[in-house]
mmCIF file of C-alpha atoms in Angstrom:
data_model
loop_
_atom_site.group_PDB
_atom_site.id
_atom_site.type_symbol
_atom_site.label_atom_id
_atom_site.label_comp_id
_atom_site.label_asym_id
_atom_site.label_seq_id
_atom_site.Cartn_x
_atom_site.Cartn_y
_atom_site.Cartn_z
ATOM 1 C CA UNK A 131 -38.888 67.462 -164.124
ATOM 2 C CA UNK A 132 -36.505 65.751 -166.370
ATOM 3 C CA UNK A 133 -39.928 64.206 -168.472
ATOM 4 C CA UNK A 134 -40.718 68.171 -168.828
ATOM 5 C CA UNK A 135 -37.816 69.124 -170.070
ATOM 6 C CA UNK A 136 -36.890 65.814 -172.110
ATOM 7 C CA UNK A 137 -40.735 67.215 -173.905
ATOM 8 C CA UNK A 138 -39.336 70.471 -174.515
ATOM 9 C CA UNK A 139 -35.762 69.011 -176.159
ATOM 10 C CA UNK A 140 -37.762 66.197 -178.340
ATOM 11 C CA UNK A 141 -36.202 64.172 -175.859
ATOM 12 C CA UNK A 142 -32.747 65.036 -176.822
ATOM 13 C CA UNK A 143 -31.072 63.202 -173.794
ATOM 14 C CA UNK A 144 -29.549 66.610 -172.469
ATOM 15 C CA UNK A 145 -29.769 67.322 -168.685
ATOM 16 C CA UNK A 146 -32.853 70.299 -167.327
ATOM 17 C CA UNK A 147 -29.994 70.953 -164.674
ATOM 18 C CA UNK A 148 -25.914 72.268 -164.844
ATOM 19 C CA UNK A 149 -24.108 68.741 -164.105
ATOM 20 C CA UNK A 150 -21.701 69.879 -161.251
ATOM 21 C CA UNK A 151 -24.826 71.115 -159.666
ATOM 22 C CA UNK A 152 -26.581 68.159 -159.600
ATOM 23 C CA UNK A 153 -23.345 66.037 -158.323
ATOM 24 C CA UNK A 154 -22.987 68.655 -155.350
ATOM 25 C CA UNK A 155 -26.907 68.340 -154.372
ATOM 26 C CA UNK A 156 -26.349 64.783 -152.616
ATOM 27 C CA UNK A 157 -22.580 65.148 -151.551
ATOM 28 C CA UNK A 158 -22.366 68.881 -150.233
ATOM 29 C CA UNK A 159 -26.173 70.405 -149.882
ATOM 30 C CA UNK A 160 -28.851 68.126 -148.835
ATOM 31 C CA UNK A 161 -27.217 65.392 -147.329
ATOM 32 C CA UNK A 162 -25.463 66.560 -144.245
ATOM 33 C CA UNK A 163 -28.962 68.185 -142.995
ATOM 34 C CA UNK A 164 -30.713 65.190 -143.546
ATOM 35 C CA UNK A 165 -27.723 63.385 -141.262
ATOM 36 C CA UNK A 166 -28.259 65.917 -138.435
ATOM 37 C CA UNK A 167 -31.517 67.085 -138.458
ATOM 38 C CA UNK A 168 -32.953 63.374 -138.444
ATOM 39 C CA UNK A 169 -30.259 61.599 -136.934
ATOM 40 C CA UNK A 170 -29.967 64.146 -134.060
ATOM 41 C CA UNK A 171 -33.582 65.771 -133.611
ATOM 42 C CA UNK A 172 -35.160 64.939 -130.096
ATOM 43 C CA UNK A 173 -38.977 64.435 -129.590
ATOM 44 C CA UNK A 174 -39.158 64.541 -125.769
ATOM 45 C CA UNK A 175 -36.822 64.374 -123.186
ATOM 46 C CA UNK A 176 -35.935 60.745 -121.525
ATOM 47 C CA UNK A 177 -37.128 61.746 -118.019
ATOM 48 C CA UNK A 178 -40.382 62.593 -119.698
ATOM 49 C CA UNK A 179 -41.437 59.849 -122.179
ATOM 50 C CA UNK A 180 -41.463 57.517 -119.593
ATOM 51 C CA UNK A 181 -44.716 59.417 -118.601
ATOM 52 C CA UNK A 182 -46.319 58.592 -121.820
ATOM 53 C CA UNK A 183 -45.680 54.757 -123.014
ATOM 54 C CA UNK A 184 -48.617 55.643 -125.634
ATOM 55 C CA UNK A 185 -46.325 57.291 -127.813
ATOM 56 C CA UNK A 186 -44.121 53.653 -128.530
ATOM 57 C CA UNK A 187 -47.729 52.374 -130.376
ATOM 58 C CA UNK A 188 -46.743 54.733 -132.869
ATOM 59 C CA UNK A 189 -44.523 52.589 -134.622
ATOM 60 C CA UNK A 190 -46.086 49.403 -133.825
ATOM 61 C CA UNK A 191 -49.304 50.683 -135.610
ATOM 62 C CA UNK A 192 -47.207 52.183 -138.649
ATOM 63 C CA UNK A 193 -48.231 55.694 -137.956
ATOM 64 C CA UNK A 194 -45.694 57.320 -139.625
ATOM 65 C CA UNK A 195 -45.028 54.711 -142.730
ATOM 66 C CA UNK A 196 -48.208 53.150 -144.311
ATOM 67 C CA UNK A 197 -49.859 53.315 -147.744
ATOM 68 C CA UNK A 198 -51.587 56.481 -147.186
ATOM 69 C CA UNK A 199 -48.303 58.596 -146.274
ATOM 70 C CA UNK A 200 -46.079 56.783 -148.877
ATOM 71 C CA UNK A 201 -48.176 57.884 -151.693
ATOM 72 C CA UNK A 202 -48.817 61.627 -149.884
ATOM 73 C CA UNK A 203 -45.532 61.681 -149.755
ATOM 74 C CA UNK A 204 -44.696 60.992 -153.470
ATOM 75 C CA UNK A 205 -47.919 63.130 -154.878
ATOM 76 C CA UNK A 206 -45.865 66.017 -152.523
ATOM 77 C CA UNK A 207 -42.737 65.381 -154.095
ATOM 78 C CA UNK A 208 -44.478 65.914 -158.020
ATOM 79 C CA UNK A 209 -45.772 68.829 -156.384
ATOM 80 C CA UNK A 210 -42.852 70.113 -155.331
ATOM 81 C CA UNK A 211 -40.876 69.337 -158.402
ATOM 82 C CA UNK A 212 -43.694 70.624 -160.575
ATOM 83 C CA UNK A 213 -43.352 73.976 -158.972
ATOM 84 C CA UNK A 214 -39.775 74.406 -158.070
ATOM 85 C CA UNK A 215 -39.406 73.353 -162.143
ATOM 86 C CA UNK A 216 -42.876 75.632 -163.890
ATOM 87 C CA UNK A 217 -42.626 78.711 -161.514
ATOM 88 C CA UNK A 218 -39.170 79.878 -163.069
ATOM 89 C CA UNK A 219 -39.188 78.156 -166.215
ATOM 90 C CA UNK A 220 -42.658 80.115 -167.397
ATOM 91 C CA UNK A 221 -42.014 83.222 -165.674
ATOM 92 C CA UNK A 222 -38.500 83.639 -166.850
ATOM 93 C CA UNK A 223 -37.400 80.720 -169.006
ATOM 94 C CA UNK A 224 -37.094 79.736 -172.518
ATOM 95 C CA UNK A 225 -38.464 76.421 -173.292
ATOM 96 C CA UNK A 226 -39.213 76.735 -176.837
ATOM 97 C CA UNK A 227 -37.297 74.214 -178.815
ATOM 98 C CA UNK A 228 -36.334 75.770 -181.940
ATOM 99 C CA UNK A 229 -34.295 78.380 -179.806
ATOM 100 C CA UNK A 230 -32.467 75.943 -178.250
ATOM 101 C CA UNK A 231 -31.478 74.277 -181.291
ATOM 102 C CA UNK A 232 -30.484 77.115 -182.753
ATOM 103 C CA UNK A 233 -27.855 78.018 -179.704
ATOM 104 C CA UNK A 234 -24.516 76.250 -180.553
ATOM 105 C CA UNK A 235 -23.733 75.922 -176.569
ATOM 106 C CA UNK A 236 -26.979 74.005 -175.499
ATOM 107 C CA UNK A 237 -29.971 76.186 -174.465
ATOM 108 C CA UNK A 238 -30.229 80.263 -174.741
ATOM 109 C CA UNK A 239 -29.026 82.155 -171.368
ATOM 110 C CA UNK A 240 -32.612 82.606 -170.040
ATOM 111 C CA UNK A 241 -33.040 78.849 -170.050
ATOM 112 C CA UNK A 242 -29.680 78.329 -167.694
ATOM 113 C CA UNK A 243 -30.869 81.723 -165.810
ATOM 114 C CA UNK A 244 -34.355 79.603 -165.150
ATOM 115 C CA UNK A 245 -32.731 76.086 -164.178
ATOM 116 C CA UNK A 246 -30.238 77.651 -161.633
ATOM 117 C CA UNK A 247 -33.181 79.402 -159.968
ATOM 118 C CA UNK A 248 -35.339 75.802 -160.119
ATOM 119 C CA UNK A 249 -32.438 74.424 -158.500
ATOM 120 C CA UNK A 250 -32.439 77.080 -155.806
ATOM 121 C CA UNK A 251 -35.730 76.273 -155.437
ATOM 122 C CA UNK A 252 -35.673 72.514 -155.028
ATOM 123 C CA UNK A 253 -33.318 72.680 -152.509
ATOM 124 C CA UNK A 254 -35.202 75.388 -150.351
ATOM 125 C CA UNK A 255 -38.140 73.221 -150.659
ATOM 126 C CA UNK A 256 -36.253 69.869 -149.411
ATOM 127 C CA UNK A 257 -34.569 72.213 -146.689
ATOM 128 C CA UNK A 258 -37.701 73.602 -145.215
ATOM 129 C CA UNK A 259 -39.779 70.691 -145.653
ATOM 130 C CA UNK A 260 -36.908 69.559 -143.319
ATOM 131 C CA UNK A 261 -36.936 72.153 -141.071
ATOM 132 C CA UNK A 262 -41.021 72.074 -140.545
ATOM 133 C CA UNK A 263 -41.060 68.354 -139.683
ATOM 134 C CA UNK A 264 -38.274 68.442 -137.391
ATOM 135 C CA UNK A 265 -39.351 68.578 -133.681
ATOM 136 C CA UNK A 266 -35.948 70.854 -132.740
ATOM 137 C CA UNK A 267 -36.286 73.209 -135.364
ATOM 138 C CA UNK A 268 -34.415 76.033 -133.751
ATOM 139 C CA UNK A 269 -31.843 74.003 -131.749
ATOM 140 C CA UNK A 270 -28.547 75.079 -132.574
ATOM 141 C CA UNK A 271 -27.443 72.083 -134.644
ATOM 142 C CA UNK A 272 -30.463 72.256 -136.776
ATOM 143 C CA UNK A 273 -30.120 76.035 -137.564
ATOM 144 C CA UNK A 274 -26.690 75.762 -138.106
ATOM 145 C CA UNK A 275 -26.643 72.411 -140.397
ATOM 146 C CA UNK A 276 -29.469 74.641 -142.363
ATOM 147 C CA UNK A 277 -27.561 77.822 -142.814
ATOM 148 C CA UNK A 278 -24.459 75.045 -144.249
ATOM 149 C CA UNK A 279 -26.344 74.082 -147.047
ATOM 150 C CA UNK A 280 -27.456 76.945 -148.293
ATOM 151 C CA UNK A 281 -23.988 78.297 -148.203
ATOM 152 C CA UNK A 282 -22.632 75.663 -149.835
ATOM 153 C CA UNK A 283 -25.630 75.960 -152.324
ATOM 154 C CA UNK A 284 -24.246 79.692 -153.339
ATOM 155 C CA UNK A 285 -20.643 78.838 -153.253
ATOM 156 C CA UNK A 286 -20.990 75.753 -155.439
ATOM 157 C CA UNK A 287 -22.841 78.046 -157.594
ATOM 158 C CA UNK A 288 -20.450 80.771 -157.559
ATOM 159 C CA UNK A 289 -17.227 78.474 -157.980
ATOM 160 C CA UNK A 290 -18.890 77.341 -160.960
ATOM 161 C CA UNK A 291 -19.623 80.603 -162.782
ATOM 162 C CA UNK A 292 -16.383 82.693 -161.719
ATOM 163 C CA UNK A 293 -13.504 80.395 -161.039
ATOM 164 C CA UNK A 294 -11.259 79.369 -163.907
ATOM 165 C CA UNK A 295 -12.072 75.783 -162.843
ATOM 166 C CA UNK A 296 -15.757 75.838 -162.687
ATOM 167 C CA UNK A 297 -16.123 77.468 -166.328
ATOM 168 C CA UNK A 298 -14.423 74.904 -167.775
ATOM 169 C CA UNK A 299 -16.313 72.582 -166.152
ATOM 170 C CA UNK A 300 -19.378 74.620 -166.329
ATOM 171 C CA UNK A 301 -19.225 76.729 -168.975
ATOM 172 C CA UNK A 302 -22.740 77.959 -169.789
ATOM 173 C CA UNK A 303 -23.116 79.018 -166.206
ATOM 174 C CA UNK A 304 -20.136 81.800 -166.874
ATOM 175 C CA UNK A 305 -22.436 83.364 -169.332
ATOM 176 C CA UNK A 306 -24.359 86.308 -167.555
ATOM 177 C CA UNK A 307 -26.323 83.231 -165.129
ATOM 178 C CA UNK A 308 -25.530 83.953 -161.645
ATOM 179 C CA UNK A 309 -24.681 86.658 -161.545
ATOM 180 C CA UNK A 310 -27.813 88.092 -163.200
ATOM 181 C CA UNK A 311 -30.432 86.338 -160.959
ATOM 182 C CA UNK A 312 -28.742 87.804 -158.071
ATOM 183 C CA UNK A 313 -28.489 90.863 -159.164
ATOM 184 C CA UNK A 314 -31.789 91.862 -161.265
ATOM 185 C CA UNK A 315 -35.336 92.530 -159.912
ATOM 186 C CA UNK A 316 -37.211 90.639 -162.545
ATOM 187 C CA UNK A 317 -35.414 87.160 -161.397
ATOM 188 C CA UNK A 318 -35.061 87.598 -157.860
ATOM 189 C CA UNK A 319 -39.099 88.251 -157.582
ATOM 190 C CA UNK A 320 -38.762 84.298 -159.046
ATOM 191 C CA UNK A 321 -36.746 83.614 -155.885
ATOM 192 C CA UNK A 322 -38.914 85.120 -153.429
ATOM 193 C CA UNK A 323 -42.433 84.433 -154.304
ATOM 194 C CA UNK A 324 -41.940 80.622 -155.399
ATOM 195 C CA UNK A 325 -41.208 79.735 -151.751
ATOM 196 C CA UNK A 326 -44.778 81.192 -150.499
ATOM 197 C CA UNK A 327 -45.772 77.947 -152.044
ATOM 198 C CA UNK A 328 -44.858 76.324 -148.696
ATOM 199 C CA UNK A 329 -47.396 77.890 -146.629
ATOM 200 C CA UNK A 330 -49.859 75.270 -147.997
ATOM 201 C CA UNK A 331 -47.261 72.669 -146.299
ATOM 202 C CA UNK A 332 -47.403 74.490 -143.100
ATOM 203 C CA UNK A 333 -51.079 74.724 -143.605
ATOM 204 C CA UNK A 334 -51.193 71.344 -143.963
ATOM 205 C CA UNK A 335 -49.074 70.191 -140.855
ATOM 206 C CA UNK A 336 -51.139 72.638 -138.776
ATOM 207 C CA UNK A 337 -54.303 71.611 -139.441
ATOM 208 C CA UNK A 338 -53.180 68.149 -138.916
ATOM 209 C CA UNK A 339 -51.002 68.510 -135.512
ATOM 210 C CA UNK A 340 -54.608 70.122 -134.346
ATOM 211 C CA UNK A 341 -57.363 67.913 -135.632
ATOM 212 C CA UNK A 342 -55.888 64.716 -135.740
ATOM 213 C CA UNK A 343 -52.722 64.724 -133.199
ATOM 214 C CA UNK A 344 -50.952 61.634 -132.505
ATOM 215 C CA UNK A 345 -49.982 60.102 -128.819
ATOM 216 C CA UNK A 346 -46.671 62.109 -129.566
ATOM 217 C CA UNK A 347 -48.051 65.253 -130.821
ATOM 218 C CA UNK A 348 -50.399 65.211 -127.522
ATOM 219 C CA UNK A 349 -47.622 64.489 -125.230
ATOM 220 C CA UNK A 350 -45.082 67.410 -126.757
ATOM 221 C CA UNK A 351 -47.962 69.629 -126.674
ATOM 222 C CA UNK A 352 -48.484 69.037 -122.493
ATOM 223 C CA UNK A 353 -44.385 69.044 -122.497
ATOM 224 C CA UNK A 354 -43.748 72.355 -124.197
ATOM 225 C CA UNK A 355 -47.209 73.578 -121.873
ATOM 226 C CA UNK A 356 -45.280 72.790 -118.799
ATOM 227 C CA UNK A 357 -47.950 69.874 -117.880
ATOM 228 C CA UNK A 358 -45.676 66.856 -118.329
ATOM 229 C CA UNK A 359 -43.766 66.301 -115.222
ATOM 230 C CA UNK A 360 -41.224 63.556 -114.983
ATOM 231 C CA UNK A 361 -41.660 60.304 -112.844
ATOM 232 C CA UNK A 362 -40.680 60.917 -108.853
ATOM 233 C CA UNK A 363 -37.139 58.426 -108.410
ATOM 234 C CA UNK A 364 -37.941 55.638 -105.797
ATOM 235 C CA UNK A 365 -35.152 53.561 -104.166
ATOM 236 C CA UNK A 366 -34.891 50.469 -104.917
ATOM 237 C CA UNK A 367 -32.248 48.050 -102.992
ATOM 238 C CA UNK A 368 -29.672 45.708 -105.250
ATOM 239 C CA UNK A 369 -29.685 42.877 -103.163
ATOM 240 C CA UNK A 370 -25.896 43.504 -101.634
ATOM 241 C CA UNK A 371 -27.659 45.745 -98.333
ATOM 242 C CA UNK A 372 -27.762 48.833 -100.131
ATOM 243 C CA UNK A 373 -30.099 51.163 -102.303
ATOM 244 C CA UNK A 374 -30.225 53.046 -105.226
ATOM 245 C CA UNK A 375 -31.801 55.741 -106.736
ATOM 246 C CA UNK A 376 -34.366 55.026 -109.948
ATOM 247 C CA UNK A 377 -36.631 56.141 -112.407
#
């Protein structure tokens, strides 16, 4: 993204994105989801993994971080980025750079109009990517941590453009930017039809989860089918003349 735009400024060294934006991206949008959803997020149930010790080869055989999914992983990201940055830049931008040098405050309106919606965009795609390969998607903590950051996404975004503060710190985004692409047809069709490019995500976890489904994905499938039963407690005695109850 910021080769792209560096191409269309003759690599002038200015930034594709409104600073304060791109400080509040890691502090207040995508970084507390990350924390909870991750950190949080619950495969199976204790009771029933015990049932399937298959699922522990996972990591021993580097299922989930090899050579193959690092560089999926990266050729997703350029995907990603490519799309989140193209889709409203051609469709609604202004790239071309003899009207940017001509502007006096950096860039023409349509150009800020385009990177606030990219930025929208990048952040829906981190969120949902997220969301899809979480295995609690709709548990409360998940949902909630979700609806956060996009509320802090508009209010950063709205402090910016309408509070004394945030046009003086962000001054081109108090020109007819936020406002506009909230409020007018021709960029909010920008907002909802880049997303659709996620389906090939989904798409692509589907068709994986079915045709090639790891221990894990096998064992949550029986789980959430009501097949997985946990393992009957036994007693077993402690040594002292007594018993206890385990798994």
């Amino acid at each position: 993204i910021i080769w792209a735009h560096q191409c269309s400024r003759r690599f002038s060294g200015q930034n594709a994105y409104p600073e304060w934006m791109g400080s509040a991206f890691p502090a207040l949008i995508t970084g507390l989801p990350v924390i909870v959803a991750l950190g949080y997020d619950q495969d199976l149930p204790d009771e029933i993994v015990q049932r399937y010790p298959e699922v522990y080869t996972e990591g021993i055989d580097r299922l989930h971080f090899n050579p193959r999914v690092f560089v999926t992983w990266v050729l997703t990201a350029l995907w990603h980025g490519s799309v989140a940055w193209l889709v409203p830049s051609l469709w609604v931008g202004n790239n071309s750079w003899t009207t940017h040098l001509k502007s006096a405050k950096y860039g023409p309106v349509e150009f800020w109009r385009a990177s606030c919606i990219s930025f929208l965009m990048l952040v829906t795609f981190i969120n949902q990517r997220l969301w899809m390969y979480s295995y609690s998607p709709f548990a409360l903590r998940t949902v909630l941590v979700m609806a956060f950051s996009y509320f802090m996404l508009i209010a950063c975004m709205l402090c910016l453009a309408f509070t004394p503060p945030g046009k003086a710190m962000q001054p081109h985004l108090a020109t007819g930017v936020v406002d506009v692409i909230f409020s007018q047809w021709k960029y909010l069709k920008v907002i909802i039809v880049t997303p659709f490019f996620l389906f090939l995500d989904a798409l692509a976890l589907f068709c994986y989860a079915t045709f090639r489904p790891s221990p894990l994905d096998i064992a949550r499938g029986q789980w959430r089918r009501g097949l997985a039963k946990s393992l009957p407690k036994v007693e077993s005695y402690d040594g002292r003349g007594s018993t206890a109850a385990a798994s």
